[in-house]
Amino acid sequence: MKLHVNRDVLADAVAWTARILPSRPAVPVLGGILLDAHGEDLTLSAFDYEVSARATVEAQVAEPGRTLIPGRVLAEITKSLPDHPVEIVTDGAEAILTCGSAEFGLHTMPVDEFPALPEMPPRIGAVGGGLLATAVAQVAPSASRDDTLPMLTGIRMDISGHNVTLAATDRYRIAAREFLWHPERPDVTAAAMVSARVLVDIARTLRAGEVSIALGDGVIGFESVGRRTTVRLMDEQFIDYRSRLANTPAIWATVPVAPLVEAIRRVSLVADRNPAVRLSFGRDQVLVQAGGGDIGRGAEVVAAELEGDGIQIAFQSHFLLDGLSGLETERVRIGMDTPTRPALITDDADDPTFRYLVMSLRLGS
């Protein structure tokens, strides 16, 4: 194999592919990146049996071929190269990488031991990368990090025609985001469970262009701008989140998001081991309180509009902040029934696209 490729293009492709490499591969070849040079393209591939990544870039291929190079070493080298074109040549069991006056000889691994990557399933639609990344970021904080309950560590994706809903829960809160996309067929329906950690990474790295989504045979695929990745799906079992989010609370408060977030963060500085934040809603304001333990207490008033009776309700501060951080509007709507029932947080719109149901805490005497 012999080829020339742009330094920046190669470094970006290697970094994107190497991000899925396992820190402790079950077998050595899974720590490698496969380079496949044919025609006018260089394709870099990585696979850990759960997630695959393929990046294709333009290259001047003098001699086609394949080679398997230790991925993390290759990533460190390519991001440190001088600003010159890169030449990669294989010579026996060595891949020689030359850039300007810098030269590296890397021991290769057996190509025939590298597992075949999953085929991309049939495409079912496409969505803007920025919209997908935003939607995933809104619901991902609500996914559990407890691997003993795998169902709760994923993000549920429900597709019905032109509508997509992402949802996640850790039993203490539920987040759901709806958005429109471009389906291949207007009558398409599908459901999938994807690891929240993996989906966050994929959406973040593909946000620059339109993302094609493919689904089938227990695999979901994402493709955008020369980048292609597949993920093995989790078990589809998930809670009935729609019924839980369909409740219409009796009390609604509308509050500017930025002042409320700032107030919660300020008063939480004295929360110590008690991270609860109490919100007391009155006619024109909400009183935000925290603390009362060994350190002290904090309180701040924020303007608010109230529909219904006054109410005092408490939440874990970080749960409340996670819900508020998912909003894209300047004001938040908080729906409540009683101090002991969950509260519903939505964006300030006639038909909100983001809903966040969070458990309240029992107020002390």
mmCIF file of C-alpha atoms in Angstrom, residues 276-279 312-316 339 359-363:
data_model
loop_
_atom_site.group_PDB
_atom_site.id
_atom_site.type_symbol
_atom_site.label_atom_id
_atom_site.label_comp_id
_atom_site.label_asym_id
_atom_site.label_seq_id
_atom_site.Cartn_x
_atom_site.Cartn_y
_atom_site.Cartn_z
ATOM 1 C CA ALA A 276 -32.633 20.141 48.011
ATOM 2 C CA VAL A 277 -33.977 23.397 46.598
ATOM 3 C CA ARG A 278 -37.371 24.678 47.753
ATOM 4 C CA LEU A 279 -39.530 26.738 45.421
ATOM 5 C CA GLN A 312 -44.261 25.173 47.936
ATOM 6 C CA ILE A 313 -42.369 22.269 46.375
ATOM 7 C CA ALA A 314 -38.809 20.902 46.634
ATOM 8 C CA PHE A 315 -36.455 19.143 44.222
ATOM 9 C CA GLN A 316 -32.940 17.791 43.999
ATOM 10 C CA PRO A 339 -45.910 19.226 46.870
ATOM 11 C CA MET A 359 -39.907 13.803 41.203
ATOM 12 C CA SER A 360 -40.379 16.204 44.084
ATOM 13 C CA LEU A 361 -38.900 15.797 47.559
ATOM 14 C CA ARG A 362 -40.907 15.558 50.725
ATOM 15 C CA LEU A 363 -40.774 18.878 52.547
#
